[in-house]
Amino acid sequence: MTVLEQPGSSRHGSTATGDRPAPPPAWRPRVDPGPLLPDEEPYRVLGTDAAGKVDADLLKQLYEQLVRGRRYNTQATALTRQGRLAVYPSSTGQEACEVAAALVLKERDWLFPSYRDTLAAVARGLDPVQALTLLRGDWHTGYDPHEHRVAPLCTPLATQLPHAVGLAHAARLKGDDVVALAMVGDGGTSEGDFHEALNFAAVWQAPVVFLVQNNGFAISVPLAKQTAAPSLAHKAVGYGMPGRLVDGNDAPALHEVLGEAVALARRGGGPTLVEAVTYRMEAHTNADDATRYRNDAEVETWRGHDPIALVERELAARDLLTPGFVSDTKDAAEEMAGALRTRMNADPALDPMDLFAHVYAAPTGQLREQSDLLRAEIEAEGEH
């Protein structure tokens, strides 16, 4: 659409009022901003009349995944203390975001996680050990992204977002029925990649969903020192896409909102920005001291809004939280944690020559030279 094709424009310019000329027609909005605005309060299901309409099987599935996810987080955190992981960014307290993001996608869709989203990858079906391989320092990724439709865990903030847009746009051009869901933290919204990704996604109407997990802090920087916007979801309006604000600890609400966003993208409705208001219960990573920038009272307040407890309350109200169901759920989580612990305690067999095997399809002369040099050093070390 050109300037002269804007709604209400005239080839002869806009009419003037008195001595004040009207602006040229390019100022006019391309879409009505009203429907794009998020709700004033985060959308909730649990604790409202809508909770009774949630499918019982879905509610039980969410509970199972949440309990499994919590156990995965605690086990991975323990592995860092044992020296089996170099670092682990825990998603404890944010499990509802991780689980819902994985469950709303079809097998052919793509997940674009950040470094904190190993649980989302595991909930999508990725081997827990493979999900932690990067954080162990063994491989850059540790799994085949094409096989699992999970992009590599992204440590640089927000750089996965333009990649998600590019994949989604390319899929649409090819006629593939694919949606990309990209996850990012509130700190990532301060990066240029975030803004570039949203702009391209909206202009191209790419089938992509952006999930911002607003856990209150960009490491130690609180949200209020990052942005003056009414909410992060409001940022969507500036790019011409819907913004949704949802309780990030309410698993059924997240499943509903993300499911609607994915469905909208799949039928050609373009991207959506979803802000999930949640809280990081643990430190940023095992290398962080969270007591330096927040107090225990704040953390305890959020413990009362624990995503597992919220679902348990609804299951109990429907007489679905039976002792057998709870026991089976916990046993399955413990079995997963035990297998993860056993496998991570085994020293990996690594080949240093793999450093050069997956850089280019055909190795360059410089890579061959470096490979030969390393091989010679290893052989010389073996001889001595």
Coordinates of C-alpha atoms in Angstrom, one line a residue:
M1 CA 0.0 0.0 0.0
T2 CA 1.4 3.3 -1.0
V3 CA 1.0 6.7 0.7
L4 CA -1.6 7.7 -1.9
E5 CA -3.5 4.5 -1.3
Q6 CA -4.0 5.0 2.4
P7 CA -7.6 5.1 3.6
G8 CA -9.1 8.5 3.2
S9 CA -6.2 9.8 1.1
S10 CA -6.5 12.2 -1.9
R11 CA -4.1 12.7 -4.7
H12 CA -4.6 16.4 -4.0
G13 CA -3.7 16.1 -0.4
S14 CA -5.8 16.4 2.8
T15 CA -8.1 19.3 3.5
A16 CA -6.9 22.1 5.8
T17 CA -8.8 23.4 8.8
G18 CA -8.4 27.1 9.3
D19 CA -4.8 28.0 9.2
R20 CA -3.6 24.6 10.2
P21 CA -3.0 22.2 7.3
A22 CA -3.9 18.6 7.8
P23 CA -1.0 16.1 7.8
P24 CA -0.4 14.1 4.6
P25 CA -2.4 10.9 4.3
A26 CA 0.4 8.5 5.4
W27 CA -0.4 9.2 9.0
R28 CA -3.6 7.2 8.9
P29 CA -3.6 3.8 10.7
R30 CA -3.5 0.8 8.4
V31 CA -5.6 -1.2 10.9
D32 CA -8.0 -0.4 13.8
P33 CA -5.8 -0.6 16.9
G34 CA -8.8 -1.4 19.2
P35 CA -9.0 -5.2 18.6
L36 CA -5.2 -5.5 18.9
L37 CA -5.1 -4.2 22.5
P38 CA -4.6 -6.7 25.3
D39 CA -7.0 -7.1 28.3
E40 CA -6.4 -4.7 31.2
E41 CA -5.7 -7.7 33.5
P42 CA -4.0 -11.0 32.7
Y43 CA -6.5 -13.5 31.4
R44 CA -7.3 -16.3 33.9
V45 CA -9.2 -19.6 33.9
L46 CA -8.5 -21.2 37.2
G47 CA -10.5 -19.7 40.0
T48 CA -13.1 -18.4 37.6
D49 CA -16.4 -19.8 36.2
A50 CA -14.5 -20.8 33.1
A51 CA -12.5 -23.4 35.0
G52 CA -15.4 -25.9 35.0
K53 CA -15.4 -25.9 31.2
V54 CA -11.8 -27.1 30.9
D55 CA -11.7 -30.7 29.6
A56 CA -10.8 -33.1 32.4
D57 CA -8.3 -35.0 30.4
L58 CA -6.5 -31.8 29.4
L59 CA -6.4 -30.7 33.0
K60 CA -4.9 -34.1 34.1
Q61 CA -2.4 -33.9 31.2
L62 CA -1.3 -30.4 32.3
Y63 CA -0.9 -31.6 35.9
E64 CA 1.2 -34.6 34.8
Q65 CA 3.5 -32.4 32.7
L66 CA 3.8 -29.7 35.4
V67 CA 4.8 -32.3 38.1
R68 CA 7.3 -33.9 35.7
G69 CA 8.6 -30.4 34.7
R70 CA 9.1 -29.4 38.4
R71 CA 11.0 -32.6 39.0
Y72 CA 13.1 -32.1 35.9
N73 CA 14.0 -28.6 37.1
T74 CA 15.0 -29.8 40.6
Q75 CA 17.1 -32.6 39.2
A76 CA 18.9 -30.4 36.6
T77 CA 19.6 -27.9 39.4
A78 CA 21.1 -30.7 41.5
L79 CA 23.3 -31.8 38.6
T80 CA 24.9 -28.3 38.6
R81 CA 25.9 -28.7 42.2
Q82 CA 27.4 -32.1 41.4
G83 CA 29.5 -30.6 38.6
R84 CA 27.6 -32.5 35.9
L85 CA 26.2 -29.3 34.4
A86 CA 28.2 -26.2 33.8
V87 CA 25.1 -24.0 34.3
Y88 CA 21.4 -24.4 34.5
P89 CA 18.8 -21.6 34.1
S90 CA 15.9 -23.1 36.0
S91 CA 12.3 -22.5 34.9
T92 CA 10.9 -23.5 38.3
G93 CA 7.7 -21.4 38.8
Q94 CA 7.4 -21.0 35.0
E95 CA 6.5 -24.6 34.2
A96 CA 3.0 -23.7 33.0
C97 CA 4.5 -21.5 30.2
E98 CA 6.9 -24.3 29.2
V99 CA 4.3 -27.0 29.1
A100 CA 1.6 -25.1 27.4
A101 CA 3.9 -23.9 24.7
A102 CA 4.8 -27.5 23.8
L103 CA 1.3 -28.9 24.0
V104 CA -0.4 -26.5 21.6
L105 CA 1.9 -27.3 18.7
K106 CA 1.4 -30.0 16.1
E107 CA 4.2 -32.4 15.2
R108 CA 5.0 -30.4 12.0
D109 CA 5.3 -27.1 13.9
W110 CA 8.5 -25.6 15.2
L111 CA 9.5 -24.5 18.7
F112 CA 12.2 -21.8 19.0
P113 CA 13.4 -21.9 22.7
S114 CA 15.7 -19.6 24.6
Y115 CA 18.3 -20.9 27.1
R116 CA 15.7 -21.2 29.9
D117 CA 13.3 -23.3 27.8
T118 CA 14.8 -26.8 28.0
L119 CA 11.7 -27.9 29.8
A120 CA 9.5 -26.8 26.8
A121 CA 11.8 -28.9 24.5
V122 CA 11.5 -31.9 26.8
A123 CA 7.7 -31.5 27.0
R124 CA 7.7 -31.5 23.2
G125 CA 9.3 -34.9 23.3
L126 CA 13.1 -34.2 23.3
D127 CA 15.3 -36.5 25.3
P128 CA 16.1 -34.7 28.6
V129 CA 19.8 -35.6 28.3
Q130 CA 20.0 -34.1 24.8
A131 CA 18.2 -31.0 26.0
L132 CA 21.0 -30.5 28.6
T133 CA 23.9 -31.3 26.3
L134 CA 24.6 -27.6 25.5
L135 CA 24.5 -26.6 29.2
R136 CA 26.9 -29.5 29.9
G137 CA 29.4 -28.1 27.4
D138 CA 29.5 -31.2 25.2
W139 CA 27.9 -30.0 22.0
H140 CA 26.6 -26.8 20.7
T141 CA 23.1 -28.2 20.4
G142 CA 23.0 -31.9 21.3
Y143 CA 20.0 -32.9 19.1
D144 CA 18.9 -32.8 15.5
P145 CA 16.6 -29.7 15.2
H146 CA 15.0 -31.1 12.0
E147 CA 14.1 -34.4 13.6
H148 CA 12.4 -32.8 16.7
R149 CA 11.3 -29.5 15.1
V150 CA 13.0 -27.7 18.0
A151 CA 15.5 -25.0 17.1
P152 CA 18.8 -24.9 19.0
L153 CA 18.6 -23.5 22.5
C154 CA 19.4 -19.8 22.1
T155 CA 21.8 -18.3 24.6
P156 CA 22.1 -14.8 23.0
L157 CA 19.0 -12.8 23.9
A158 CA 16.2 -12.8 21.3
T159 CA 18.3 -13.8 18.3
Q160 CA 16.0 -16.8 17.8
L161 CA 13.0 -14.6 17.1
P162 CA 14.0 -13.4 13.6
H163 CA 14.9 -17.1 12.8
A164 CA 11.4 -18.1 13.8
V165 CA 9.9 -15.5 11.6
G166 CA 12.1 -16.5 8.7
L167 CA 11.2 -20.2 9.0
A168 CA 7.4 -19.4 9.3
H169 CA 7.5 -17.0 6.3
A170 CA 9.4 -19.6 4.2
A171 CA 7.0 -22.3 5.2
R172 CA 4.0 -20.2 4.1
L173 CA 5.7 -19.4 0.8
K174 CA 6.2 -23.1 0.2
G175 CA 2.6 -23.9 1.1
D176 CA 3.6 -25.9 4.2
D177 CA 1.0 -25.9 7.0
V178 CA 3.6 -24.9 9.7
V179 CA 3.5 -22.5 12.7
A180 CA 6.5 -21.4 14.6
L181 CA 6.3 -20.6 18.3
A182 CA 9.2 -18.5 19.7
M183 CA 9.9 -18.1 23.4
V184 CA 11.7 -15.2 25.0
G185 CA 12.0 -13.6 28.4
D186 CA 11.1 -10.1 29.4
G187 CA 14.7 -9.0 29.1
G188 CA 14.8 -10.2 25.5
T189 CA 12.1 -7.6 24.6
S190 CA 14.7 -4.9 25.1
E191 CA 16.9 -6.3 22.3
G192 CA 16.7 -5.1 18.7
D193 CA 16.1 -8.6 17.5
F194 CA 12.7 -8.6 19.3
H195 CA 11.6 -5.4 17.5
E196 CA 12.9 -6.5 14.1
A197 CA 11.2 -9.9 14.4
L198 CA 7.8 -8.4 15.3
N199 CA 7.9 -5.9 12.5
F200 CA 8.8 -8.4 9.8
A201 CA 6.3 -10.9 11.2
A202 CA 3.4 -8.4 11.0
V203 CA 4.4 -7.0 7.6
W204 CA 4.6 -10.5 6.1
Q205 CA 1.7 -11.8 8.2
A206 CA 4.0 -14.8 9.1
P207 CA 2.4 -17.7 10.9
V208 CA 4.4 -17.2 14.1
V209 CA 3.5 -16.8 17.8
F210 CA 5.7 -14.9 20.2
L211 CA 5.5 -16.0 23.9
V212 CA 7.1 -13.5 26.3
Q213 CA 7.6 -15.1 29.7
N214 CA 7.6 -12.0 31.9
N215 CA 9.2 -13.4 35.1
G216 CA 9.9 -10.0 36.6
F217 CA 13.6 -9.7 36.1
A218 CA 16.2 -9.6 33.3
I219 CA 18.8 -11.2 35.6
S220 CA 18.7 -8.5 38.3
V221 CA 17.0 -5.7 36.4
P222 CA 13.3 -5.4 37.2
L223 CA 10.7 -4.9 34.5
A224 CA 10.0 -1.3 35.5
K225 CA 13.6 -0.3 34.7
Q226 CA 13.3 -1.9 31.2
T227 CA 10.1 -0.4 29.8
A228 CA 7.5 2.2 30.6
A229 CA 4.8 0.5 28.5
P230 CA 1.5 -0.5 30.2
S231 CA 2.5 -4.1 29.5
L232 CA 4.8 -6.0 27.2
A233 CA 1.7 -7.2 25.4
H234 CA 0.9 -3.6 24.4
K235 CA 4.0 -3.5 22.3
A236 CA 2.2 -5.7 19.8
V237 CA -0.1 -2.9 18.7
G238 CA 2.9 -0.8 17.5
Y239 CA 3.6 -3.5 14.9
G240 CA 0.0 -4.3 13.9
M241 CA -0.5 -7.6 15.6
P242 CA -2.8 -8.7 18.5
G243 CA -1.4 -8.6 22.0
R244 CA -2.6 -11.0 24.6
L245 CA -2.0 -10.7 28.4
V246 CA -2.4 -14.0 30.3
D247 CA -1.6 -15.3 33.8
G248 CA 1.6 -17.2 33.2
N249 CA 1.0 -19.6 36.1
D250 CA -2.5 -20.6 35.0
A251 CA -1.8 -23.6 32.7
P252 CA -5.3 -23.9 31.2
A253 CA -5.5 -20.2 30.5
L254 CA -2.1 -20.4 28.7
H255 CA -3.1 -23.5 26.8
E256 CA -6.3 -21.6 25.6
V257 CA -4.6 -18.3 24.7
L258 CA -1.6 -20.0 22.9
G259 CA -3.9 -22.4 21.2
E260 CA -6.0 -19.6 19.8
A261 CA -2.9 -17.7 18.7
V262 CA -1.5 -20.8 16.9
A263 CA -4.9 -21.5 15.2
L264 CA -5.0 -17.9 14.1
A265 CA -1.5 -18.1 12.6
R266 CA -2.3 -21.4 10.9
R267 CA -5.4 -20.1 9.1
G268 CA -3.5 -17.1 7.7
G269 CA -4.4 -14.5 10.4
G270 CA -0.8 -13.5 11.1
P271 CA 1.3 -13.3 14.3
T272 CA 0.3 -12.8 17.9
L273 CA 2.4 -11.5 20.8
V274 CA 1.5 -13.2 24.1
E275 CA 2.8 -11.9 27.4
A276 CA 2.6 -14.5 30.2
V277 CA 3.0 -12.9 33.7
T278 CA 4.9 -15.4 35.8
Y279 CA 7.8 -15.5 38.3
R280 CA 11.2 -17.0 38.4
M281 CA 11.3 -18.8 41.8
E282 CA 15.0 -19.7 41.5
A283 CA 18.0 -17.6 40.8
H284 CA 18.7 -16.6 37.2
T285 CA 21.2 -19.5 37.0
N286 CA 23.3 -21.4 39.6
A287 CA 25.9 -18.6 39.2
D288 CA 23.4 -15.9 40.4
D289 CA 22.7 -14.6 43.9
A290 CA 19.0 -13.5 43.7
T291 CA 19.0 -12.2 47.3
R292 CA 20.9 -9.2 46.1
Y293 CA 18.0 -7.8 44.1
R294 CA 14.8 -9.3 45.7
N295 CA 13.6 -10.3 49.1
D296 CA 12.2 -13.5 50.5
A297 CA 8.8 -12.0 51.1
E298 CA 8.3 -11.4 47.4
V299 CA 9.3 -14.9 46.6
E300 CA 6.9 -16.4 49.2
T301 CA 4.0 -14.3 47.8
W302 CA 4.5 -16.0 44.4
R303 CA 4.8 -19.4 46.0
G304 CA 1.1 -19.0 46.9
H305 CA 0.4 -18.7 43.1
D306 CA 2.3 -21.9 42.2
P307 CA 1.2 -23.3 38.9
I308 CA 1.1 -26.9 40.2
A309 CA -1.0 -25.9 43.3
L310 CA -3.5 -24.0 41.1
V311 CA -4.2 -27.0 38.9
E312 CA -4.3 -29.3 42.0
R313 CA -7.0 -27.1 43.5
E314 CA -9.2 -27.5 40.4
L315 CA -8.6 -31.2 40.1
A316 CA -9.5 -31.6 43.8
A317 CA -12.7 -29.6 43.3
R318 CA -13.7 -32.1 40.6
D319 CA -12.7 -35.2 42.6
L320 CA -10.0 -35.9 40.0
L321 CA -7.0 -35.6 42.4
T322 CA -7.2 -39.2 43.5
P323 CA -4.4 -40.8 45.5
G324 CA -3.7 -43.2 42.7
F325 CA -3.4 -40.5 40.1
V326 CA -1.1 -38.4 42.3
S327 CA 1.1 -41.4 43.1
D328 CA 1.4 -42.5 39.5
T329 CA 2.2 -38.9 38.4
K330 CA 5.0 -38.6 41.0
D331 CA 6.3 -42.0 40.3
A332 CA 6.6 -41.2 36.6
A333 CA 8.4 -38.0 37.4
E334 CA 10.8 -39.8 39.7
E335 CA 11.6 -42.4 37.1
M336 CA 12.4 -39.7 34.6
A337 CA 14.6 -37.9 37.1
G338 CA 16.4 -41.1 38.0
A339 CA 17.2 -41.9 34.4
L340 CA 18.4 -38.4 33.8
R341 CA 20.6 -38.6 36.9
T342 CA 22.1 -41.9 35.9
R343 CA 22.8 -40.9 32.3
M344 CA 24.3 -37.5 33.2
N345 CA 26.6 -39.1 35.8
A346 CA 28.2 -41.2 33.1
D347 CA 31.2 -39.5 31.4
P348 CA 30.4 -38.8 27.8
A349 CA 32.6 -40.2 25.0
L350 CA 33.6 -37.2 22.9
D351 CA 35.7 -37.0 19.8
P352 CA 37.7 -33.8 19.5
M353 CA 37.6 -34.1 15.7
D354 CA 33.9 -33.5 15.8
L355 CA 34.8 -29.8 16.2
F356 CA 35.3 -29.7 12.5
A357 CA 32.7 -32.2 11.3
H358 CA 29.6 -29.9 11.5
V359 CA 30.8 -26.5 10.5
Y360 CA 30.2 -26.6 6.7
A361 CA 28.8 -29.3 4.5
A362 CA 32.2 -29.4 2.7
P363 CA 35.2 -28.4 5.0
T364 CA 37.2 -25.4 3.9
G365 CA 40.9 -25.5 3.4
Q366 CA 41.4 -23.6 6.7
L367 CA 39.3 -26.2 8.6
R368 CA 41.2 -29.0 7.1
E369 CA 44.5 -27.4 8.1
Q370 CA 43.2 -26.9 11.7
S371 CA 41.9 -30.5 11.8
D372 CA 45.2 -31.9 10.7
L373 CA 47.0 -29.8 13.3
L374 CA 44.7 -31.0 16.1
R375 CA 45.0 -34.6 15.0
A376 CA 48.8 -34.4 15.0
E377 CA 48.8 -32.9 18.5
I378 CA 46.5 -35.7 19.8
E379 CA 48.7 -38.4 18.2
A380 CA 51.8 -36.8 19.6
E381 CA 50.3 -36.7 23.1
G382 CA 49.3 -40.3 22.8
E383 CA 52.8 -41.3 22.0
H384 CA 54.1 -39.7 25.1

